[in-house]
Backbone as numpy.savetxt, mean C-alpha at the origin, in Angstrom:
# Nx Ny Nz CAx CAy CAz Cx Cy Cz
-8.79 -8.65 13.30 -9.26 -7.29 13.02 -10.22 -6.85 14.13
-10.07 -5.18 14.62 -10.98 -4.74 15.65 -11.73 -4.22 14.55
-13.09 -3.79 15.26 -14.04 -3.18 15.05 -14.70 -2.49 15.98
-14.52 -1.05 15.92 -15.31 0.18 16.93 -15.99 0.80 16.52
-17.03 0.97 16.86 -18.31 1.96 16.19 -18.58 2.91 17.27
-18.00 3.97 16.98 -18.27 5.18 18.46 -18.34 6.80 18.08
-18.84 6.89 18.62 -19.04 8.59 18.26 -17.86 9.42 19.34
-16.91 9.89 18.42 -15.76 9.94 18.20 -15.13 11.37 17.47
-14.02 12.14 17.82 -13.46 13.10 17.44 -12.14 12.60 16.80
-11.42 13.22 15.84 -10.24 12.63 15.47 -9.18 14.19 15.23
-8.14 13.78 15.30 -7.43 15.08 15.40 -5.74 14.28 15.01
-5.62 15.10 13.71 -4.12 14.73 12.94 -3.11 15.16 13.58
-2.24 15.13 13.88 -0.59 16.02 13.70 0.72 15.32 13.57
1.21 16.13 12.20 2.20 15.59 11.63 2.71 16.74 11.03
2.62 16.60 9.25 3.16 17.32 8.35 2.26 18.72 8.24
1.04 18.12 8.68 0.24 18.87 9.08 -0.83 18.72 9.97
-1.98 19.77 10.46 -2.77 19.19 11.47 -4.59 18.75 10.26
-5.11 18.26 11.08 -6.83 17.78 10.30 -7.48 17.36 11.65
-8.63 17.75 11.76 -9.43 17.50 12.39 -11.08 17.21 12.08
-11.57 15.93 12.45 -12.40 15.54 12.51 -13.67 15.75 13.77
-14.72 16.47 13.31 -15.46 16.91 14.48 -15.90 15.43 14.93
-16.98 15.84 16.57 -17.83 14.76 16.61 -18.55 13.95 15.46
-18.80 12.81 15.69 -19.95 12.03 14.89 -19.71 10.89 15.15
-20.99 10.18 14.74 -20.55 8.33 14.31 -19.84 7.62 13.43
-18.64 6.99 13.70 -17.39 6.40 12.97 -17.19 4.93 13.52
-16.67 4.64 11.97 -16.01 2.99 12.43 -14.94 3.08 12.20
-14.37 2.38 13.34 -12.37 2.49 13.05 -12.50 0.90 13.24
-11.35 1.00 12.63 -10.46 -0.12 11.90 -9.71 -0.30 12.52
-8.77 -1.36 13.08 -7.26 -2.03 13.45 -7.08 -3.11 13.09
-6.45 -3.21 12.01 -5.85 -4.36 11.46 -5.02 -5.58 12.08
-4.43 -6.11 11.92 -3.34 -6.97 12.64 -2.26 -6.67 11.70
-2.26 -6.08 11.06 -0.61 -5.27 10.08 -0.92 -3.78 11.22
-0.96 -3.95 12.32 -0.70 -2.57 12.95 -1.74 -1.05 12.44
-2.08 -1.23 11.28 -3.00 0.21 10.38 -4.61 0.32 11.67
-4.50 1.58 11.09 -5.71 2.16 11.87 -6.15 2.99 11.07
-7.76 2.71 10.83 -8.42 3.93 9.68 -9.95 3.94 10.70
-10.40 4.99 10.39 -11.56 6.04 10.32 -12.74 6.29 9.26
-13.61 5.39 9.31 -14.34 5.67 8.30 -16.13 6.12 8.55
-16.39 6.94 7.97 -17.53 7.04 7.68 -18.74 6.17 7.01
-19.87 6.71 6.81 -20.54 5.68 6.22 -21.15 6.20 4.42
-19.78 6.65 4.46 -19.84 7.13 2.64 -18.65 6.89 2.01
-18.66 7.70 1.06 -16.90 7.56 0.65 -16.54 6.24 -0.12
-17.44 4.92 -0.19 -16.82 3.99 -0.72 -15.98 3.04 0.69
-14.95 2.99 0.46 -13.57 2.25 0.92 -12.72 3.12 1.46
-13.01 4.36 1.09 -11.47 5.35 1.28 -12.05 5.74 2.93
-10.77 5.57 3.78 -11.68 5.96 4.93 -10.78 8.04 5.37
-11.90 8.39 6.47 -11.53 10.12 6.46 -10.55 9.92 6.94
-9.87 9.38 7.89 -7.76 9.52 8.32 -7.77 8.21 8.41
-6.30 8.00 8.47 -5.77 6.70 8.82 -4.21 6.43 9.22
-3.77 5.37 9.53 -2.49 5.43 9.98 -1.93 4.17 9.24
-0.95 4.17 8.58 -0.62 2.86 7.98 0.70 2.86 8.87
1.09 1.71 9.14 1.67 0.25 9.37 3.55 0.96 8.91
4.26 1.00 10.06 4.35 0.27 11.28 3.54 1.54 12.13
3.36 1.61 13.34 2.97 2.67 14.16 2.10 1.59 15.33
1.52 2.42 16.47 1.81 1.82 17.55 0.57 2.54 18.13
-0.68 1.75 18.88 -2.01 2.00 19.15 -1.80 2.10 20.62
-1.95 3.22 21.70 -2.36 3.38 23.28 -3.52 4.17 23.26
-4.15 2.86 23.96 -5.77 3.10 24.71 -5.23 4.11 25.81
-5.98 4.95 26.48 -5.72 5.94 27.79 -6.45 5.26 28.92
-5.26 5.59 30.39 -6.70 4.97 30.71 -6.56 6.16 31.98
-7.06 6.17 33.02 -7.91 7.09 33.91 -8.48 8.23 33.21
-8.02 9.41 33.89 -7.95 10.73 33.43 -8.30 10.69 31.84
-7.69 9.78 30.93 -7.57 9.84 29.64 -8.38 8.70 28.88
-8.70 8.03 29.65 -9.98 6.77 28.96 -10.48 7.41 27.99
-11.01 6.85 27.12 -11.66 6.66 25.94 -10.21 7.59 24.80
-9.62 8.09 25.17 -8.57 8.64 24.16 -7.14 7.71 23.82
-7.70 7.10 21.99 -6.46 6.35 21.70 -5.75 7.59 20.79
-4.47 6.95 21.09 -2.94 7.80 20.56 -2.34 6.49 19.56
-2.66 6.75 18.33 -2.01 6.43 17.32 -0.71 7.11 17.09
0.58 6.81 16.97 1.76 7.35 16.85 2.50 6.37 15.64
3.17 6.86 14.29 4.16 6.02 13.54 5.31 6.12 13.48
6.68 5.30 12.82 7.82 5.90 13.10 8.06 7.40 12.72
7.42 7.87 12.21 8.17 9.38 11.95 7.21 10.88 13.41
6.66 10.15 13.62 6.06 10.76 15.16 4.61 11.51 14.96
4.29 10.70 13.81 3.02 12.15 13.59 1.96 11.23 14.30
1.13 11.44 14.33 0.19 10.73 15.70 -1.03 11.22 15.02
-2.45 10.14 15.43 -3.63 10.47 15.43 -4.37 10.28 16.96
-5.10 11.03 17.12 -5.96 11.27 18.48 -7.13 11.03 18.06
-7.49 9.76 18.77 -9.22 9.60 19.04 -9.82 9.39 19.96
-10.17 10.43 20.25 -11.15 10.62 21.69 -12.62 10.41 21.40
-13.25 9.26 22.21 -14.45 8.63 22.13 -14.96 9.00 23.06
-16.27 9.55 22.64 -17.65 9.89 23.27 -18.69 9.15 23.83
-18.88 8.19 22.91 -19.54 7.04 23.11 -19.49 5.94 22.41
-18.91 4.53 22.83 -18.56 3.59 22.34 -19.89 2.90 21.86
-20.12 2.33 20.42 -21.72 1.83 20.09 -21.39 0.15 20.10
-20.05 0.00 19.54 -19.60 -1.46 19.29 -18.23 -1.72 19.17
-17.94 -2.74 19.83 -16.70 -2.90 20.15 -16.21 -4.76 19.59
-15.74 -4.79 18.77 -16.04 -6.73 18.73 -13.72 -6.67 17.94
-13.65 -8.06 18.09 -12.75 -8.77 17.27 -12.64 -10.16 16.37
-11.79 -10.12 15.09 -12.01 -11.04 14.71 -10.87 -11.84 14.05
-11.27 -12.59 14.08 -9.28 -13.20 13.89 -9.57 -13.82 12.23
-9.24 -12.94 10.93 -9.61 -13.59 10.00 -8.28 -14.39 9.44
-7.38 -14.79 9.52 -6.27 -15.68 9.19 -5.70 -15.12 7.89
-4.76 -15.74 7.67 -4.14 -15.48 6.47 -4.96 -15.65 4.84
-5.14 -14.34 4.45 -5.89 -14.07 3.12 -4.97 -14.90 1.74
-5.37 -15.49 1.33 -5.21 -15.96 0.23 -4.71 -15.14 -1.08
-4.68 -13.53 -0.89 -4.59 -13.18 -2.26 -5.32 -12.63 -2.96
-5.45 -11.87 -3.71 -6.06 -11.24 -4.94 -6.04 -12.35 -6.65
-6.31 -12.85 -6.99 -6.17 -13.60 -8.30 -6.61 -12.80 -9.08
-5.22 -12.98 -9.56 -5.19 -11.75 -11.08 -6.04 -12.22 -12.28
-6.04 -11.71 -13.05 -7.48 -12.06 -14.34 -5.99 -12.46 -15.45
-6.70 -13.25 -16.40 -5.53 -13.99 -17.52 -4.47 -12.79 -18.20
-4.96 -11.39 -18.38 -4.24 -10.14 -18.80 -3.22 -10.39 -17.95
-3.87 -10.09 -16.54 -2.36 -9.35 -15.93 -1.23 -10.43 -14.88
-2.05 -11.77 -15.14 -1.05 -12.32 -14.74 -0.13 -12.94 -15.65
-0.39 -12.74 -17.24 0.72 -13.17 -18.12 1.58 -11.81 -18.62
1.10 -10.77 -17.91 2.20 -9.52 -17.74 3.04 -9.81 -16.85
2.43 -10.32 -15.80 3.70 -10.47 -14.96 5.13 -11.66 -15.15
4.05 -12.79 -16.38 4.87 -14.49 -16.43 6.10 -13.25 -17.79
5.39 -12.27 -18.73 5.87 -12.05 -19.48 6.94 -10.69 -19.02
6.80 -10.44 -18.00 8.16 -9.59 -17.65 9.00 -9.89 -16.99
8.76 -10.88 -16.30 9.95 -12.11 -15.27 10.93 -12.63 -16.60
10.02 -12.98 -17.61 11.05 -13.50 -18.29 11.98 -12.96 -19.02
11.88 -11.47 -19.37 12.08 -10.30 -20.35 12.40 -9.17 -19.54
12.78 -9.44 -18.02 12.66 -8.40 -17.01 14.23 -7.65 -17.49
14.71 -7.82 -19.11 15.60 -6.82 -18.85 15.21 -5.31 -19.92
14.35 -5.51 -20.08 13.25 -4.67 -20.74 12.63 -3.53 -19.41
12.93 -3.99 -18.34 12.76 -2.39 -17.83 14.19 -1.69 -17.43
15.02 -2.37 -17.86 16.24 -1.60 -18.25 17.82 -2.46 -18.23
18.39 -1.96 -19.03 19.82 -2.84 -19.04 20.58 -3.03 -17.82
20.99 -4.54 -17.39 21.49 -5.06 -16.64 20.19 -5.57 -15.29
18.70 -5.56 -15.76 18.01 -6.06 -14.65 18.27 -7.28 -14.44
18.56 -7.72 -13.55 18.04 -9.14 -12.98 17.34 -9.90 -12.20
16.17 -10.66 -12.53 15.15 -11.15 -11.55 15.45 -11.55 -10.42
15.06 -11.35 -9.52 15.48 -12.37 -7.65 14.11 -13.67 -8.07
13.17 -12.90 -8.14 11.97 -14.12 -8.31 10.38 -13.24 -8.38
9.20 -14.35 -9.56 7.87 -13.58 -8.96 7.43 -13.59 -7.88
6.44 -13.67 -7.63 5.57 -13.46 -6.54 6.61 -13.70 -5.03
7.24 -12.43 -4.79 8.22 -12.59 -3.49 7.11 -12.77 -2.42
7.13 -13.35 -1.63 6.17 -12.92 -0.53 6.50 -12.40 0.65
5.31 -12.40 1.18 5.80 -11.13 1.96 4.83 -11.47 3.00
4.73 -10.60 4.42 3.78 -10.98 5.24 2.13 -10.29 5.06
2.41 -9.75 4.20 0.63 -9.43 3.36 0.36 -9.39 2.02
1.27 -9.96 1.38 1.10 -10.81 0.15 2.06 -10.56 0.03
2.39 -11.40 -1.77 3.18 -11.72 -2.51 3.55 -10.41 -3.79
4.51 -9.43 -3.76 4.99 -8.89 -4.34 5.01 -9.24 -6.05
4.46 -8.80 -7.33 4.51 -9.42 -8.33 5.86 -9.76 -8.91
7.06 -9.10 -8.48 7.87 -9.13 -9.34 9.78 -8.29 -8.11
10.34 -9.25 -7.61 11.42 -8.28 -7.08 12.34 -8.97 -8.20
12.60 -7.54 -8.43 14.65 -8.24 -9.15 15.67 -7.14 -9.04
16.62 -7.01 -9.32 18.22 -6.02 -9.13 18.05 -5.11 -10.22
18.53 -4.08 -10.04 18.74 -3.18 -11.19 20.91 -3.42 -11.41
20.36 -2.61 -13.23 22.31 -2.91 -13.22 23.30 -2.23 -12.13
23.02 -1.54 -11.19 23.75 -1.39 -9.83 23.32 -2.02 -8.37
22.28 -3.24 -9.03 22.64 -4.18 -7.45 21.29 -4.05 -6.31
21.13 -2.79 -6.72 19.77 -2.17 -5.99 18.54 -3.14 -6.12
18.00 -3.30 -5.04 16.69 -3.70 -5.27 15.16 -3.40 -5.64
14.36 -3.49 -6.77 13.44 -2.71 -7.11 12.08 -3.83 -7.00
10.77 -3.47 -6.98 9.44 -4.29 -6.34 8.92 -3.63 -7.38
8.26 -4.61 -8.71 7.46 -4.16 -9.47 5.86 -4.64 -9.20
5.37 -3.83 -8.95 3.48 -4.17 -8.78 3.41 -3.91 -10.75
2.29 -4.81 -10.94 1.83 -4.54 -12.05 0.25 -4.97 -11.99
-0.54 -4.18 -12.66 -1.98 -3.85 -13.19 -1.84 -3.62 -14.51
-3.38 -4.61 -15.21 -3.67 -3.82 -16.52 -4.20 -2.72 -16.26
-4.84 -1.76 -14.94 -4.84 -0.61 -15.60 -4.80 0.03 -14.31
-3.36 0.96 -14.17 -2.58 1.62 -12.97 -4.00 2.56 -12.49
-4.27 2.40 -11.24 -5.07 3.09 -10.31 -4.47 3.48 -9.01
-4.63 4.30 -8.37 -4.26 5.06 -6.69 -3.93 3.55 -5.89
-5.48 2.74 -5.60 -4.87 1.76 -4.98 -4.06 0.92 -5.27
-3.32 0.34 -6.30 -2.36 -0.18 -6.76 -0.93 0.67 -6.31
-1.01 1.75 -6.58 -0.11 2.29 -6.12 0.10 2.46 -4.19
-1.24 2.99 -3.54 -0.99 2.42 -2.52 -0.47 0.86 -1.89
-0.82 -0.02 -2.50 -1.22 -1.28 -2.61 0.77 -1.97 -2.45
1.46 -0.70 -3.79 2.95 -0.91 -3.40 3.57 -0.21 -2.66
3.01 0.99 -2.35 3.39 1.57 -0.88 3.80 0.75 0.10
2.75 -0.63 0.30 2.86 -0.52 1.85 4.00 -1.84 1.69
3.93 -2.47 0.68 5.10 -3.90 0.06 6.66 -3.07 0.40
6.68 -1.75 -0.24 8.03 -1.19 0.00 8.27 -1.15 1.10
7.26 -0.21 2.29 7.46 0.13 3.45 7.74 -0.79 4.19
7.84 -2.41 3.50 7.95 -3.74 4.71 9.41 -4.27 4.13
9.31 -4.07 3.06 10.28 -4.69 2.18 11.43 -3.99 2.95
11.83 -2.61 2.98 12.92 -1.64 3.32 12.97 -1.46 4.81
12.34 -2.61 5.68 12.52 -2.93 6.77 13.30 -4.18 7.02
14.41 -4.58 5.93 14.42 -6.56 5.66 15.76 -5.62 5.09
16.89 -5.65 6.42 18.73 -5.06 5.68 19.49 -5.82 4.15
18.46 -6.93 4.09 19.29 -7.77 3.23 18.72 -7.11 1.85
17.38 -6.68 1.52 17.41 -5.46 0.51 17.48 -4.30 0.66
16.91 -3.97 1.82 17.03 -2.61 1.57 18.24 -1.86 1.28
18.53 -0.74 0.50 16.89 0.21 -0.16 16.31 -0.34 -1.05
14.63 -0.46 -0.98 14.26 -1.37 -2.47 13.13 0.17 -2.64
13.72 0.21 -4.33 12.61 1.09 -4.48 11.60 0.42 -5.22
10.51 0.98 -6.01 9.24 0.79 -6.62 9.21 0.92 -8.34
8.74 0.24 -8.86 8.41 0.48 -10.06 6.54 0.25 -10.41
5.87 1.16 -11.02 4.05 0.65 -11.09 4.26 0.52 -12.49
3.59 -1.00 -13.25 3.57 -1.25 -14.65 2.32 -1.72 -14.72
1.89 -0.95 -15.48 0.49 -1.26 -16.17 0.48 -0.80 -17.55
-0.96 -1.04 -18.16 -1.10 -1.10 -19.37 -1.56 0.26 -19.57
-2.15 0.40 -18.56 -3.01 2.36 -18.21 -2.95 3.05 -17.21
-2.02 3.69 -16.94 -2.00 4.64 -15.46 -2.58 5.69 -15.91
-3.67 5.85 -14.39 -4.14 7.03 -14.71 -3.63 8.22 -14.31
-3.98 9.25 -14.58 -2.94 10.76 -14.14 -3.23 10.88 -12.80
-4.11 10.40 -11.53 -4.03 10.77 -10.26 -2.79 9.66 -9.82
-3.09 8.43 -9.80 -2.14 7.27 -9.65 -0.73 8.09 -10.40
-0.67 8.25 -10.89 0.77 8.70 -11.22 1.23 10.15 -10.58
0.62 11.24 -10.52 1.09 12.17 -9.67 1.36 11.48 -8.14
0.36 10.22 -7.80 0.62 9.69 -6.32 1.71 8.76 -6.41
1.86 8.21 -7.44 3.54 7.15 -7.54 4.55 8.42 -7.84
4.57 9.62 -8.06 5.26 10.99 -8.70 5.96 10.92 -7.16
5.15 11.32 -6.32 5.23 11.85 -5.63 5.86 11.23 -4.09
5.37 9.71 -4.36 6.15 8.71 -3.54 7.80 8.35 -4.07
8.15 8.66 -4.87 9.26 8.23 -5.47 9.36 7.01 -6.46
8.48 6.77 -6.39 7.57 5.65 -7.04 7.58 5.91 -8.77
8.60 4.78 -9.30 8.77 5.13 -11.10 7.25 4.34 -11.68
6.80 5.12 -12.74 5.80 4.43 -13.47 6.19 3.74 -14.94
5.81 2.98 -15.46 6.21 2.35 -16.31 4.79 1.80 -17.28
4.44 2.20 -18.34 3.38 1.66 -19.33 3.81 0.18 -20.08
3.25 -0.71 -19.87 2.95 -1.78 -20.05 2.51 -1.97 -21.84
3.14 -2.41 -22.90 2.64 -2.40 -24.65 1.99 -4.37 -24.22
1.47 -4.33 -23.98 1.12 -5.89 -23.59 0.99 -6.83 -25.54
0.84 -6.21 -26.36 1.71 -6.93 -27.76 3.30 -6.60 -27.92
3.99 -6.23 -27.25 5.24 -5.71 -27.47 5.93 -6.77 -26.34
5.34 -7.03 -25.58 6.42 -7.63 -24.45 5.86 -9.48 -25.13
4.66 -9.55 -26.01 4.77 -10.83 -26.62 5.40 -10.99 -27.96
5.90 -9.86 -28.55 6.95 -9.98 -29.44 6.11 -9.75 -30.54
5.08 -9.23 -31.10 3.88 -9.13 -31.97 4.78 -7.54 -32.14
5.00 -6.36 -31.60 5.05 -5.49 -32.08 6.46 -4.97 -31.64
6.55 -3.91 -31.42 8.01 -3.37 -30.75 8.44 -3.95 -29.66
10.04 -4.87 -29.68 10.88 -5.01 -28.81 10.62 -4.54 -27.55
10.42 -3.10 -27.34 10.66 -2.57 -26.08 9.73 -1.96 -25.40
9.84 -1.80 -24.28 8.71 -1.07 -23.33 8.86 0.72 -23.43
7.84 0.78 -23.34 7.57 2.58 -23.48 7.86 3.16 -21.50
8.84 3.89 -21.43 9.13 4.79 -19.79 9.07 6.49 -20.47
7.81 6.19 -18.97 7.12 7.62 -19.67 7.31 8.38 -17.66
């Protein structure tokens, strides 16, 4: 992972344009290729970013200090640096994972096994597929063959849904599934997370976590 701390302009164009005036910013470069922009508020969410695949050029004469973020679909971010404060790298190795809490990882033992409960003719490939930035909770076939990537949370949030964004976007780079689409199962999606899985193509699915242990109704609720 890089780390730049520079007082810095940023400038979008794609679907649309955004621009970021001067100020002091830390950008991000991952080793999954992503590049984000963050301030020193906001939490986690940073002000632009570029997710993964896409492709980082430093400038150099005439154009020094201006990097050109570009992804496959051509929309590009521009950051032209003013003054560089810190510049470092760090090689943190392969992350271990998120460990799920006892809820939601016996959602996942309990839909692998019952995975035809998100619809007739599913069939499991396997849990935790992995992948080169984690392990996918859940790939299996739908009854036409297709491949679908279920993320599951006890309680559906934005980043979860980003979280399967970027599993698809690697997954549907691999000919031997692709097209794999998405399914988000949780116990609680909230209404932003779901207009953002709405809107990705991304199916949501509510989670009866006594129903899939056989305590109440047979079947899963698709809302």
């Amino acid at each position: 992972m890089r780390l730049v701390i520079a007082r810095c302009s940023v400038d979008y164009a794609g679907r649309l344009t955004a621009h970021l005036p001067s100020a002091p910013r830390l950008i991000l470069v991952k080793a999954d290729g992503s590049v984000s922009i963050h301030a020193d508020d906001r939490a986690y969410k940073p002000l632009n970013w570029m997710s993964p695949p896409c492709t980082l050029k430093e400038g150099a004469g005439d154009e020094a200090g201006v990097w050109t973020v570009v992804n496959k679909a051509g929309e590009k971010l521009i950051i032209t640096m003013e003054e560089v404060l810190h510049d470092s790298s760090h090689e943190l190795g392969v992350d271990p994972g998120l460990i799920k809490d006892g809820v939601e990882a016996h959602l996942q033992e309990l839909l692998a096994d019952r995975i035809d409960t998100l619809g007739e003719g599913y069939t499991l490939i396997r849990r935790e597929y992995p992948t080169a930035i984690g392990p996918v909770d859940i790939l299996c076939r739908d009854a036409e063959g297709r491949t679908v990537a279920v993320e599951i949370k006890r309680r559906g949030e934005i980043d979860g849904v980003e979280q399967l964004t970027r599993y698809l976007d690697l997954l549907n780079r691999d000919p031997h599934l692709a097209p794999v689409r998405g399914v988000f199962a949780a116990q609680e999606i909230k209404p932003q997370a779901r207009v953002l899985a709405t809107d990705r193509g991304i199916g949501c699915q509510v989670l009866d976590y006594d129903a899939l242990r056989g305590i109440e109704d047979d079947k899963l609720r698709l809302f």
